[in-house]
CSV table of N, CA, C and O in Angstrom, one decimal:
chain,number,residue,atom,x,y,z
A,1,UNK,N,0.9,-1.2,0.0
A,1,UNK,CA,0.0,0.0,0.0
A,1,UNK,C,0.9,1.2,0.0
A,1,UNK,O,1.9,1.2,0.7
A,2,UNK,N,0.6,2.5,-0.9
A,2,UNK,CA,1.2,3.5,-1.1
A,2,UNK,C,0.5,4.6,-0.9
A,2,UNK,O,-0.1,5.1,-1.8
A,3,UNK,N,0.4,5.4,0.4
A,3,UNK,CA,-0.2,6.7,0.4
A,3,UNK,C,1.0,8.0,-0.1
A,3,UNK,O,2.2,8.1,0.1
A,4,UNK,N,-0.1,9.1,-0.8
A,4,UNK,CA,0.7,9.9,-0.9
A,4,UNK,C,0.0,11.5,-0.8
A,4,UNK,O,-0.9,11.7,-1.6
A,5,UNK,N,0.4,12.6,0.0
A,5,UNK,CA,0.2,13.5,0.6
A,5,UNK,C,0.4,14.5,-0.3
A,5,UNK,O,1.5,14.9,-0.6
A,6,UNK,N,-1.1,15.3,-0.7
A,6,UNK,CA,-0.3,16.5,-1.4
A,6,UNK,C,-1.1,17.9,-0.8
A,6,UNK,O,-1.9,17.7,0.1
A,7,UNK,N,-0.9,19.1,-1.4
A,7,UNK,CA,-1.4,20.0,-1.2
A,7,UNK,C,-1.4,21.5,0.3
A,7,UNK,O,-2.1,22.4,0.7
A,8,UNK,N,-0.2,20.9,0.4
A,8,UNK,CA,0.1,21.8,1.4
A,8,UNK,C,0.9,23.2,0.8
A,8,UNK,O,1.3,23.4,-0.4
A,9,UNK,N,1.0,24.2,2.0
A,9,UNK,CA,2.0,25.0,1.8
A,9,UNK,C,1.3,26.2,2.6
A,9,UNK,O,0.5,26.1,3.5
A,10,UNK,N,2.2,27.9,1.7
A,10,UNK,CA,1.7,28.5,2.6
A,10,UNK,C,1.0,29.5,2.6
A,10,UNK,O,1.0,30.2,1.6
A,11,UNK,N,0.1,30.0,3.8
A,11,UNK,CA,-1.3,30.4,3.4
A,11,UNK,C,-1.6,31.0,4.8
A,11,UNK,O,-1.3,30.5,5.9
A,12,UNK,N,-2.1,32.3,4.5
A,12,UNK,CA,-2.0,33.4,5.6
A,12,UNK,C,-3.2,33.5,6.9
A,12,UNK,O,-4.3,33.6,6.5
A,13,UNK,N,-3.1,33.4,7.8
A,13,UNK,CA,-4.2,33.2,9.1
A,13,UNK,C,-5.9,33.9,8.3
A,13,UNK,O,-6.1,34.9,7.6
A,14,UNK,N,-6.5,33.0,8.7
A,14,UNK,CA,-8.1,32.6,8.0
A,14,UNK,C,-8.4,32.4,6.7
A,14,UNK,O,-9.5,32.7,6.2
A,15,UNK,N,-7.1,31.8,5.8
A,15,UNK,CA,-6.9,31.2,4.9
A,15,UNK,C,-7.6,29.9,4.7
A,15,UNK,O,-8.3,29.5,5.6
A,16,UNK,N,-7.3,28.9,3.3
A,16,UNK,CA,-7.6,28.2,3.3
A,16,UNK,C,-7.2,26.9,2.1
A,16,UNK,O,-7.2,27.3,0.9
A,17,UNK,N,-6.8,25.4,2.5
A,17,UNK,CA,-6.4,24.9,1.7
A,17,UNK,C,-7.2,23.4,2.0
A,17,UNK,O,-8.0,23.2,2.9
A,18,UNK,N,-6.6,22.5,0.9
A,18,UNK,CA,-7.4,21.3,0.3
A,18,UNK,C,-6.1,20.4,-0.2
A,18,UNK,O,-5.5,20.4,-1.2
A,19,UNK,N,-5.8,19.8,1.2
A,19,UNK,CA,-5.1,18.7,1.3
A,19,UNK,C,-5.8,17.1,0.2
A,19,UNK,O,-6.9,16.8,-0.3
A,20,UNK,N,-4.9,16.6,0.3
A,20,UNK,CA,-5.0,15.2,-0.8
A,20,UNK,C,-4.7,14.1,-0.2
A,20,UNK,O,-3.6,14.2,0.3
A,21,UNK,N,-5.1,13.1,0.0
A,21,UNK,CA,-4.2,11.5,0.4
A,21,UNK,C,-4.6,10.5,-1.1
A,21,UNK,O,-5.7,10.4,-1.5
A,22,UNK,N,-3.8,10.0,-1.6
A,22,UNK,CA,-4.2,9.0,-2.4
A,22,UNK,C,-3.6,7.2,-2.5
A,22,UNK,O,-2.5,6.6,-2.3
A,23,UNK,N,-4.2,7.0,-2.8
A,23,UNK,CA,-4.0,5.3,-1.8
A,23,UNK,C,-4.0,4.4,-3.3
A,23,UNK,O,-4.9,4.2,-4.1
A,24,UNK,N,-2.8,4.1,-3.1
A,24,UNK,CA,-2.6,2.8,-4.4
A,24,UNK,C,-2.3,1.8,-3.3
A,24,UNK,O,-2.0,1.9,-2.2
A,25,UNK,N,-2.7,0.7,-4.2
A,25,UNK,CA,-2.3,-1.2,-3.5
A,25,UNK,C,-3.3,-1.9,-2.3
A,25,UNK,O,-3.3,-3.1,-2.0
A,26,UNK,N,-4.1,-0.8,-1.7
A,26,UNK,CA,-5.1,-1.6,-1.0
A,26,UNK,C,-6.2,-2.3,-2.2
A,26,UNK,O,-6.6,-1.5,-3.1
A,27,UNK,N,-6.7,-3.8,-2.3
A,27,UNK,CA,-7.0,-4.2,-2.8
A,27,UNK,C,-8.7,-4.6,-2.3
A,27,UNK,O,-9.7,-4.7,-3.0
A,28,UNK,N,-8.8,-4.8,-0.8
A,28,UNK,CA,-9.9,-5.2,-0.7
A,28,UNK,C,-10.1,-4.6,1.1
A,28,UNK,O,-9.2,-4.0,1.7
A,29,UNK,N,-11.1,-4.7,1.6
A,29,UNK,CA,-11.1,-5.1,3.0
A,29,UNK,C,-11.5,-3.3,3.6
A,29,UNK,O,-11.1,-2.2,3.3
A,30,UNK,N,-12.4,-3.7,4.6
A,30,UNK,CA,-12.7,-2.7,5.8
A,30,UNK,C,-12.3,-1.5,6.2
A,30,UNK,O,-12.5,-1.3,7.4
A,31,UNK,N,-11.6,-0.3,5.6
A,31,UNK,CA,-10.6,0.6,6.0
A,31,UNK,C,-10.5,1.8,6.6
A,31,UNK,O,-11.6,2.3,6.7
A,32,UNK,N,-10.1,2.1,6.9
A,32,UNK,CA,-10.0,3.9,7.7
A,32,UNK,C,-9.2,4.4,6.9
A,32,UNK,O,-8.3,3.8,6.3
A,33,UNK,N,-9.4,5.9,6.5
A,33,UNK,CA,-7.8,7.1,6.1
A,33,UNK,C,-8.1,8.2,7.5
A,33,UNK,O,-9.2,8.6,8.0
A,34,UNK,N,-7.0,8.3,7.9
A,34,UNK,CA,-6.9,8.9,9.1
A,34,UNK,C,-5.8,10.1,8.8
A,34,UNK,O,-4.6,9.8,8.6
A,35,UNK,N,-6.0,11.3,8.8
A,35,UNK,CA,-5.2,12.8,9.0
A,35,UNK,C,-4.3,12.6,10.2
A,35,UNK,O,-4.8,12.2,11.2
A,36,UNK,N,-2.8,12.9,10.1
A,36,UNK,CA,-2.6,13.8,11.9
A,36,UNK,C,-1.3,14.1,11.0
A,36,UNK,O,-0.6,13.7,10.1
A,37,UNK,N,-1.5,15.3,12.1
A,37,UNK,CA,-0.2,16.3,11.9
A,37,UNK,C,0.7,16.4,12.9
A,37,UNK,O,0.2,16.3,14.1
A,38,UNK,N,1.9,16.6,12.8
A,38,UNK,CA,3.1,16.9,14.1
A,38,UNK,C,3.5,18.7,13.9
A,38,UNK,O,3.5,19.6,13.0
A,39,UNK,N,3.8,18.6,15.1
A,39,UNK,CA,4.3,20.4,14.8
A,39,UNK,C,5.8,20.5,15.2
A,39,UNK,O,6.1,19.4,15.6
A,40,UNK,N,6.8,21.3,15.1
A,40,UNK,CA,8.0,21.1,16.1
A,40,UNK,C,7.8,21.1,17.0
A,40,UNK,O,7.0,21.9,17.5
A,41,UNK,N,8.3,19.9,17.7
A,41,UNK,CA,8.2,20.0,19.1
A,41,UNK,C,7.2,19.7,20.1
A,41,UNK,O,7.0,20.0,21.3
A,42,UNK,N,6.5,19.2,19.3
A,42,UNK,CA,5.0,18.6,19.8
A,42,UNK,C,4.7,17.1,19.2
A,42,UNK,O,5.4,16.7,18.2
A,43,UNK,N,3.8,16.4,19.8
A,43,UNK,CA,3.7,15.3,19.6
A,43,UNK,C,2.9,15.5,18.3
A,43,UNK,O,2.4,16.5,17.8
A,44,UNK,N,2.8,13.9,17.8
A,44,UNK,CA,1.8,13.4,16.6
A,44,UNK,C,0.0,13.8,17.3
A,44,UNK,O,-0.6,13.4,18.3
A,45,UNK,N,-0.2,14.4,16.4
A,45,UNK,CA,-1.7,14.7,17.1
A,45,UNK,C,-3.5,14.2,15.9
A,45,UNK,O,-3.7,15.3,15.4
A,46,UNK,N,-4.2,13.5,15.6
A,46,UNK,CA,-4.9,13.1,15.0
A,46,UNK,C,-5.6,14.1,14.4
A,46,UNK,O,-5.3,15.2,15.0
A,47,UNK,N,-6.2,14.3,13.7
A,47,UNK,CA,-7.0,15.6,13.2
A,47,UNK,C,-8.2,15.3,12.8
A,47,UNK,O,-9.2,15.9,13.1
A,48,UNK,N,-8.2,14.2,11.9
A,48,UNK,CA,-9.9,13.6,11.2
A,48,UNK,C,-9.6,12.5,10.4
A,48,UNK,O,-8.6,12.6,9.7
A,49,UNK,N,-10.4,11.6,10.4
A,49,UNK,CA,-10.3,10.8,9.9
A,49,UNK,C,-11.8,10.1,9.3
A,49,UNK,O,-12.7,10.8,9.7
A,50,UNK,N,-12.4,9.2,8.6
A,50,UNK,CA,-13.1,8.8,7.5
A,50,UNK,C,-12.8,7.0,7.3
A,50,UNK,O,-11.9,6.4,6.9
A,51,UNK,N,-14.1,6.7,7.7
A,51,UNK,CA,-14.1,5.0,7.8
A,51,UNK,C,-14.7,4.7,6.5
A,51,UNK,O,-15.8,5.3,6.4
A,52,UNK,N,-14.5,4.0,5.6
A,52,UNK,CA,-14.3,3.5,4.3
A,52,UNK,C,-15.8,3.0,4.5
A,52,UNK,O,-16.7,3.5,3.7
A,53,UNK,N,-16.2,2.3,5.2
A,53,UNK,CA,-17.6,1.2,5.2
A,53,UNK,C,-18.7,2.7,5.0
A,53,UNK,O,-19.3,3.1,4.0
A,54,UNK,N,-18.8,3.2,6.2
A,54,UNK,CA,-20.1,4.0,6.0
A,54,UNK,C,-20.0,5.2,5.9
A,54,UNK,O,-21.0,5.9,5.8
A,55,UNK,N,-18.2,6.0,5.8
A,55,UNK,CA,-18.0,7.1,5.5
A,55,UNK,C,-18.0,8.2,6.4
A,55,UNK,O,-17.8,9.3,6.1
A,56,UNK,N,-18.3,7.5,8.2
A,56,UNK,CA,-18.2,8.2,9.1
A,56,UNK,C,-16.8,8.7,9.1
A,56,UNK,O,-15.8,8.4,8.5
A,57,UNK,N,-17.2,9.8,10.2
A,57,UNK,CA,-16.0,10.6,9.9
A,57,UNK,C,-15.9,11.1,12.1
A,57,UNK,O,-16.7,10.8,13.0
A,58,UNK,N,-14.5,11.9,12.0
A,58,UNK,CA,-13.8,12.2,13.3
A,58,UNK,C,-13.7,13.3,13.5
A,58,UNK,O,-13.0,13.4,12.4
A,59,UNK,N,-13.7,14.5,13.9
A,59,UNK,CA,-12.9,15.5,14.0
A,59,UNK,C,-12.0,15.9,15.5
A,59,UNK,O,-12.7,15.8,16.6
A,60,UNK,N,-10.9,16.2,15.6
A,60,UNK,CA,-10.1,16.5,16.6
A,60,UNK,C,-11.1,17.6,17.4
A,60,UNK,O,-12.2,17.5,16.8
A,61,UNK,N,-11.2,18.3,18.3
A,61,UNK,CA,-11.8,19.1,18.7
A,61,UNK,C,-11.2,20.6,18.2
A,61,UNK,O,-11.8,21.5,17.6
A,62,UNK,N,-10.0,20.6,18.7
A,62,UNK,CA,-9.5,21.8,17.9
A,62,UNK,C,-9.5,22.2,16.3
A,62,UNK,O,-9.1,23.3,16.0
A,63,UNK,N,-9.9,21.5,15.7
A,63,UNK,CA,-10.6,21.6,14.4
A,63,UNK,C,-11.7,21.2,13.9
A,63,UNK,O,-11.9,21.3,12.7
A,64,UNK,N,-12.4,20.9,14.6
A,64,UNK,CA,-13.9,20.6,14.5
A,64,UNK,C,-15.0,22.3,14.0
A,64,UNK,O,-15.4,23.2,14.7
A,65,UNK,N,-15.2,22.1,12.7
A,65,UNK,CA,-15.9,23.2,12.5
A,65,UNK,C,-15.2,24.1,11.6
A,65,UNK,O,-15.7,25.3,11.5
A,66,UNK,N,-14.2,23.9,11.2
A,66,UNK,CA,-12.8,24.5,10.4
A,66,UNK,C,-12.7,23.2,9.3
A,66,UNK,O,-12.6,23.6,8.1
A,67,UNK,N,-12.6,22.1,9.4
A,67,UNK,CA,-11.8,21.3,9.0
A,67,UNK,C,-13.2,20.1,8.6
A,67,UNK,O,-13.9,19.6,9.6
A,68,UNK,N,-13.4,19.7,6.8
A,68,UNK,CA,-13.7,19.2,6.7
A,68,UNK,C,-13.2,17.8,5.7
A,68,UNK,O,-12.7,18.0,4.6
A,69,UNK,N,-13.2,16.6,6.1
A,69,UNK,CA,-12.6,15.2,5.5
A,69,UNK,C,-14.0,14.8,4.5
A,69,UNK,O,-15.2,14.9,4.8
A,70,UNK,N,-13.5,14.4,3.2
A,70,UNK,CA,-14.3,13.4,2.4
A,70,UNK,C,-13.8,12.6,1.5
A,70,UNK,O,-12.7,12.2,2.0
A,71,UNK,N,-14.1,12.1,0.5
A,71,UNK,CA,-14.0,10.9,0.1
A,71,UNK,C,-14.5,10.7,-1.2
A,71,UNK,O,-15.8,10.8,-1.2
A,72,UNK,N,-13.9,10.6,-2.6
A,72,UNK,CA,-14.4,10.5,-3.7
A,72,UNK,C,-14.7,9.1,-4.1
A,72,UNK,O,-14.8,8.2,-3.3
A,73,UNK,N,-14.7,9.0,-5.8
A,73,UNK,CA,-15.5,7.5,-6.1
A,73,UNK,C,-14.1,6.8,-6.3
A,73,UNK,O,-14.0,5.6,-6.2
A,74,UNK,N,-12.9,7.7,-6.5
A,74,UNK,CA,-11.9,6.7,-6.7
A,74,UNK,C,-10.7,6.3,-5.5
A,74,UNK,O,-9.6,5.7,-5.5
A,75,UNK,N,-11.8,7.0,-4.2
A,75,UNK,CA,-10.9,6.6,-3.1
A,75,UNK,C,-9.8,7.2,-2.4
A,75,UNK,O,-9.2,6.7,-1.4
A,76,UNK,N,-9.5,8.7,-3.1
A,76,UNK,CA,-8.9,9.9,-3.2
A,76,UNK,C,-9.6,10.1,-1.4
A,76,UNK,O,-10.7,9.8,-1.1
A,77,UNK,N,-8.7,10.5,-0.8
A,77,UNK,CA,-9.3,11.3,0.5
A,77,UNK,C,-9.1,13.1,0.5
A,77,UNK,O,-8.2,13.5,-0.2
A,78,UNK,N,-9.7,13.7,1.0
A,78,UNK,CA,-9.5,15.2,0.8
A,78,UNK,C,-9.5,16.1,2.5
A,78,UNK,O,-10.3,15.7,3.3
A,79,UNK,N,-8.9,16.7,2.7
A,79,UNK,CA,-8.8,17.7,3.8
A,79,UNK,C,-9.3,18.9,3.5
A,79,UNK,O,-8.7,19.4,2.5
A,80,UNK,N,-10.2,19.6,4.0
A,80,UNK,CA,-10.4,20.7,3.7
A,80,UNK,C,-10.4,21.6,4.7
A,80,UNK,O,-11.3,21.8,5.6
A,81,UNK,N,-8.9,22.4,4.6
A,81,UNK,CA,-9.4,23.3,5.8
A,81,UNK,C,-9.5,24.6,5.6
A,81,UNK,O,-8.9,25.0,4.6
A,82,UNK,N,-10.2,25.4,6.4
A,82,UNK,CA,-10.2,26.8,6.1
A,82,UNK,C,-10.3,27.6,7.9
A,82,UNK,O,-10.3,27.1,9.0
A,83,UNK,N,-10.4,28.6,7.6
A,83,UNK,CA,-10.1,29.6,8.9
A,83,UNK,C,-8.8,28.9,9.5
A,83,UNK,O,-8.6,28.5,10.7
A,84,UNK,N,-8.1,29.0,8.7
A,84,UNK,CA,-6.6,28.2,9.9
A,84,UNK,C,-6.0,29.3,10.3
A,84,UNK,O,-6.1,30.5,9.8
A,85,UNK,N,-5.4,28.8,11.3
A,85,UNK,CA,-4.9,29.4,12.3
A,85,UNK,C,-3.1,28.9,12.4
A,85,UNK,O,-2.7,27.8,12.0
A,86,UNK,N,-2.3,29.8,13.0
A,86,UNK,CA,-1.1,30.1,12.7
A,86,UNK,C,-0.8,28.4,14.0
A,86,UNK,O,0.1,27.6,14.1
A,87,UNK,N,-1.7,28.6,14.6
A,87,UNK,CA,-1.1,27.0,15.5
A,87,UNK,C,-1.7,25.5,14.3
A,87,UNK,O,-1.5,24.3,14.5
A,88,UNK,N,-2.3,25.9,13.5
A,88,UNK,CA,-2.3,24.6,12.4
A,88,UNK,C,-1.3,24.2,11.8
A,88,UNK,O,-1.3,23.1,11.1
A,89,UNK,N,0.2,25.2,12.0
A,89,UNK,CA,1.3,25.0,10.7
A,89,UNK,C,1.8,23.5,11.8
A,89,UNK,O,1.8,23.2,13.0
A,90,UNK,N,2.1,22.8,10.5
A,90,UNK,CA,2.1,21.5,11.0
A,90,UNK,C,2.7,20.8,9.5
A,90,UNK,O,2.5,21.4,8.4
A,91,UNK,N,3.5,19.4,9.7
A,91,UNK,CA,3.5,18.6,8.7
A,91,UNK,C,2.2,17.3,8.8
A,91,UNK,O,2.1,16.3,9.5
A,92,UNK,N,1.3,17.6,7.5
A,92,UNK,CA,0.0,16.9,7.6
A,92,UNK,C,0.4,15.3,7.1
A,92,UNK,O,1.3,15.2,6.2
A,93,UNK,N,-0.1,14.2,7.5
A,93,UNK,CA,0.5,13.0,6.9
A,93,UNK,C,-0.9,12.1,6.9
A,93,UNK,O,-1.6,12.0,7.9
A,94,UNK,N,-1.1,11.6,5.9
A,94,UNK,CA,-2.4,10.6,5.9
A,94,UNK,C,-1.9,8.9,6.3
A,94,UNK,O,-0.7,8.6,6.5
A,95,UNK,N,-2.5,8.4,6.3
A,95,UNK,CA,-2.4,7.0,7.3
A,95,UNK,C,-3.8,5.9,6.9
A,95,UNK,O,-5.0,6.3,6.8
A,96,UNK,N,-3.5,4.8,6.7
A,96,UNK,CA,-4.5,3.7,6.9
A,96,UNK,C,-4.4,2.8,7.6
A,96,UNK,O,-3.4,2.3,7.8
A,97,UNK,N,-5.8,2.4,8.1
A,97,UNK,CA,-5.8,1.4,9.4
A,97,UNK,C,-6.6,0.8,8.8
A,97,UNK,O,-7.5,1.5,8.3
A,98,UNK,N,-6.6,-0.7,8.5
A,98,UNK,CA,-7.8,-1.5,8.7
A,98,UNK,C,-8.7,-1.2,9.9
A,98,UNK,O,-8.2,-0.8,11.0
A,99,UNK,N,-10.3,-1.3,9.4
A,99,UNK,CA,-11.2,-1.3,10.4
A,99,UNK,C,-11.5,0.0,10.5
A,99,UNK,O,-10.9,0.8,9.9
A,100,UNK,N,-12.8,0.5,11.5
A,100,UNK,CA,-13.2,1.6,11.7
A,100,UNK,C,-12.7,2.9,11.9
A,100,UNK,O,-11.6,3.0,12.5
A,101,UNK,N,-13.3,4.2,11.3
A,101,UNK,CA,-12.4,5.4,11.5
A,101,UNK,C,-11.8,5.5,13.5
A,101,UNK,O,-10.6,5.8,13.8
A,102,UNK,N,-12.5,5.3,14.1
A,102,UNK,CA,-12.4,5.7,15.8
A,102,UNK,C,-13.6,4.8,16.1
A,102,UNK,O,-14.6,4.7,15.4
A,103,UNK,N,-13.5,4.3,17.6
A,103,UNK,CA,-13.8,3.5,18.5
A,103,UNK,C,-13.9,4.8,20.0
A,103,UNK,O,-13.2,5.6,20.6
A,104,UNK,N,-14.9,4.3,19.9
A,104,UNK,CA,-15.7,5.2,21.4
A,104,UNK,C,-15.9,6.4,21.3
A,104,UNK,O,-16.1,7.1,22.3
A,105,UNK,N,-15.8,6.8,20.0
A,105,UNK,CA,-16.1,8.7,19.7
A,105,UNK,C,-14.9,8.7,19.8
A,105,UNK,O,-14.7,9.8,20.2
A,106,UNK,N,-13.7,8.1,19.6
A,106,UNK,CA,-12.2,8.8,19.6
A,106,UNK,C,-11.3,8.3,17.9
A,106,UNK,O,-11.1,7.2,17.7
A,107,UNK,N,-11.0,9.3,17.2
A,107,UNK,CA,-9.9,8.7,16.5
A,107,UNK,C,-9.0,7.6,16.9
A,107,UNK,O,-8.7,7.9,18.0
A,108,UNK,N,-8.4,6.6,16.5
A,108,UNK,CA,-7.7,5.7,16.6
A,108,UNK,C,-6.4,6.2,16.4
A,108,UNK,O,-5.9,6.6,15.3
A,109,UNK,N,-5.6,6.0,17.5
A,109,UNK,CA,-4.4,6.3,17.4
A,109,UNK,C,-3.3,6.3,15.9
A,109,UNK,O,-3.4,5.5,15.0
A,110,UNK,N,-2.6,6.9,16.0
A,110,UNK,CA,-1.1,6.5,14.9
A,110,UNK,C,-0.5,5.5,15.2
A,110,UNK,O,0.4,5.3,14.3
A,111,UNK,N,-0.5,4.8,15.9
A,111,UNK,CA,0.3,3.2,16.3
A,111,UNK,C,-1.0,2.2,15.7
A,111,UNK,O,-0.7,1.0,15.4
A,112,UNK,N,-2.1,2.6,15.5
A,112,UNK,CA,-2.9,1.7,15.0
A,112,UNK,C,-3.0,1.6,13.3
A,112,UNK,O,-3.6,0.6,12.8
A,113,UNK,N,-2.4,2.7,12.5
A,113,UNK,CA,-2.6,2.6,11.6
A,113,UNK,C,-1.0,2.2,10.5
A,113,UNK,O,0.0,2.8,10.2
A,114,UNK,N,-1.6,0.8,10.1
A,114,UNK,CA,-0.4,0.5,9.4
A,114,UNK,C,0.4,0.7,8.0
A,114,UNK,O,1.3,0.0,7.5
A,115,UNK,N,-0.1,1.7,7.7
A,115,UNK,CA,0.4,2.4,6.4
A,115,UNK,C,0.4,4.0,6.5
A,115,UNK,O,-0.5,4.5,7.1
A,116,UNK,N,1.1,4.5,6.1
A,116,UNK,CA,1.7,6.0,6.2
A,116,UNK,C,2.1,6.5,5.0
A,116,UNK,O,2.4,5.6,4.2
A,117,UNK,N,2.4,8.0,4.6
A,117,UNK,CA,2.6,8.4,3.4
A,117,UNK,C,3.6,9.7,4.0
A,117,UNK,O,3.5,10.4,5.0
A,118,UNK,N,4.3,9.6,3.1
A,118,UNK,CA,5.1,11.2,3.3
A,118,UNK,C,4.3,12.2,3.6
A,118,UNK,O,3.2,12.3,3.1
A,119,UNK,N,4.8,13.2,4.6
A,119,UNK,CA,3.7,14.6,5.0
A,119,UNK,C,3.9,15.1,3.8
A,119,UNK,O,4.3,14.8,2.6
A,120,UNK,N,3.2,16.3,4.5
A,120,UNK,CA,3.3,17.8,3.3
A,120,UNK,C,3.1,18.8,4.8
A,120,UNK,O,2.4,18.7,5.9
A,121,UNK,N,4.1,19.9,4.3
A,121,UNK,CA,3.6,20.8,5.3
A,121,UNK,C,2.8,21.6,4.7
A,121,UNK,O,2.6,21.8,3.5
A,122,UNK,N,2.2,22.1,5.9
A,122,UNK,CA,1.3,23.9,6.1
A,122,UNK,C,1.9,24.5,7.5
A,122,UNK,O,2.2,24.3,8.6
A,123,UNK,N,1.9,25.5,6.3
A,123,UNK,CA,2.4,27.0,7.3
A,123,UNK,C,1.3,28.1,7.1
A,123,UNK,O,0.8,28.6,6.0
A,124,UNK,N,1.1,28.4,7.9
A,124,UNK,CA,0.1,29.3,8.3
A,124,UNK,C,0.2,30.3,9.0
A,124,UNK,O,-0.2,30.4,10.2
A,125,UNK,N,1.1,31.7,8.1
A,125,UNK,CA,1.6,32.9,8.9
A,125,UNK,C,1.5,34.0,8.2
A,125,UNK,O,1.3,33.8,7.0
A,126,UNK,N,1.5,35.0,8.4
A,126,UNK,CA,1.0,36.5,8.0
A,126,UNK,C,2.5,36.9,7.2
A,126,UNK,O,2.7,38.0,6.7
């Protein structure tokens, strides 16, 4: 499996951009695409994520209402964020997990998801 991350870069506070994940080699089976970004010096943090079966979806709290995840016919995942904020700049990285987007109203960690793709950064500064 091959994820690959595009659409970042940089874009001025209450800006807005439209992140990409695109997934070659998954062939069959139950799946999640899951967002999270790292900042310097801060941990891996989850952002949203989108369960392949019924297309539910997650949002982080801190971007909940900013930040919308969807899903086309060819399996393309998309980020959509807007009103960002200068604490969004982050390297964004998509991820797949077999099985559900999140369990108990929480995203599923980054240790659960076994495929990963190169980031892309966003910077978000005046």
């Amino acid at each position: 499996v091959q994820l690959q991350a595009s659409g970042g870069g940089l874009v001025q506070p209450g800006g807005s951009l439209r992140l990409s994940c695109a997934a070659s080699g998954w062939t069959s089976g139950y799946h999640a695409i899951g967002w999270f970004r790292q900042a310097p010096g801060k941990g891996r943090e989850g952002v949203s994520c989108i369960s392949e079966r019924d297309g539910s979806t997650y949002y982080a709290e801190s971007v909940r209402g900013r930040f919308a995840i969807s899903r086309d016919a060819r399996g393309t995942v998309y980020l959509q964020m807007s009103s960002l904020k200068p604490e969004d700049t982050a390297i964004y990285s998509c991820a797949m997990a077999a099985g559900p987007c999140a369990r108990n109203g929480v995203q599923r960690g980054g240790d659960e998801y076994a495929y990963w793709g190169p980031g892309t950064q966003v910077t978000v500064s005046s």
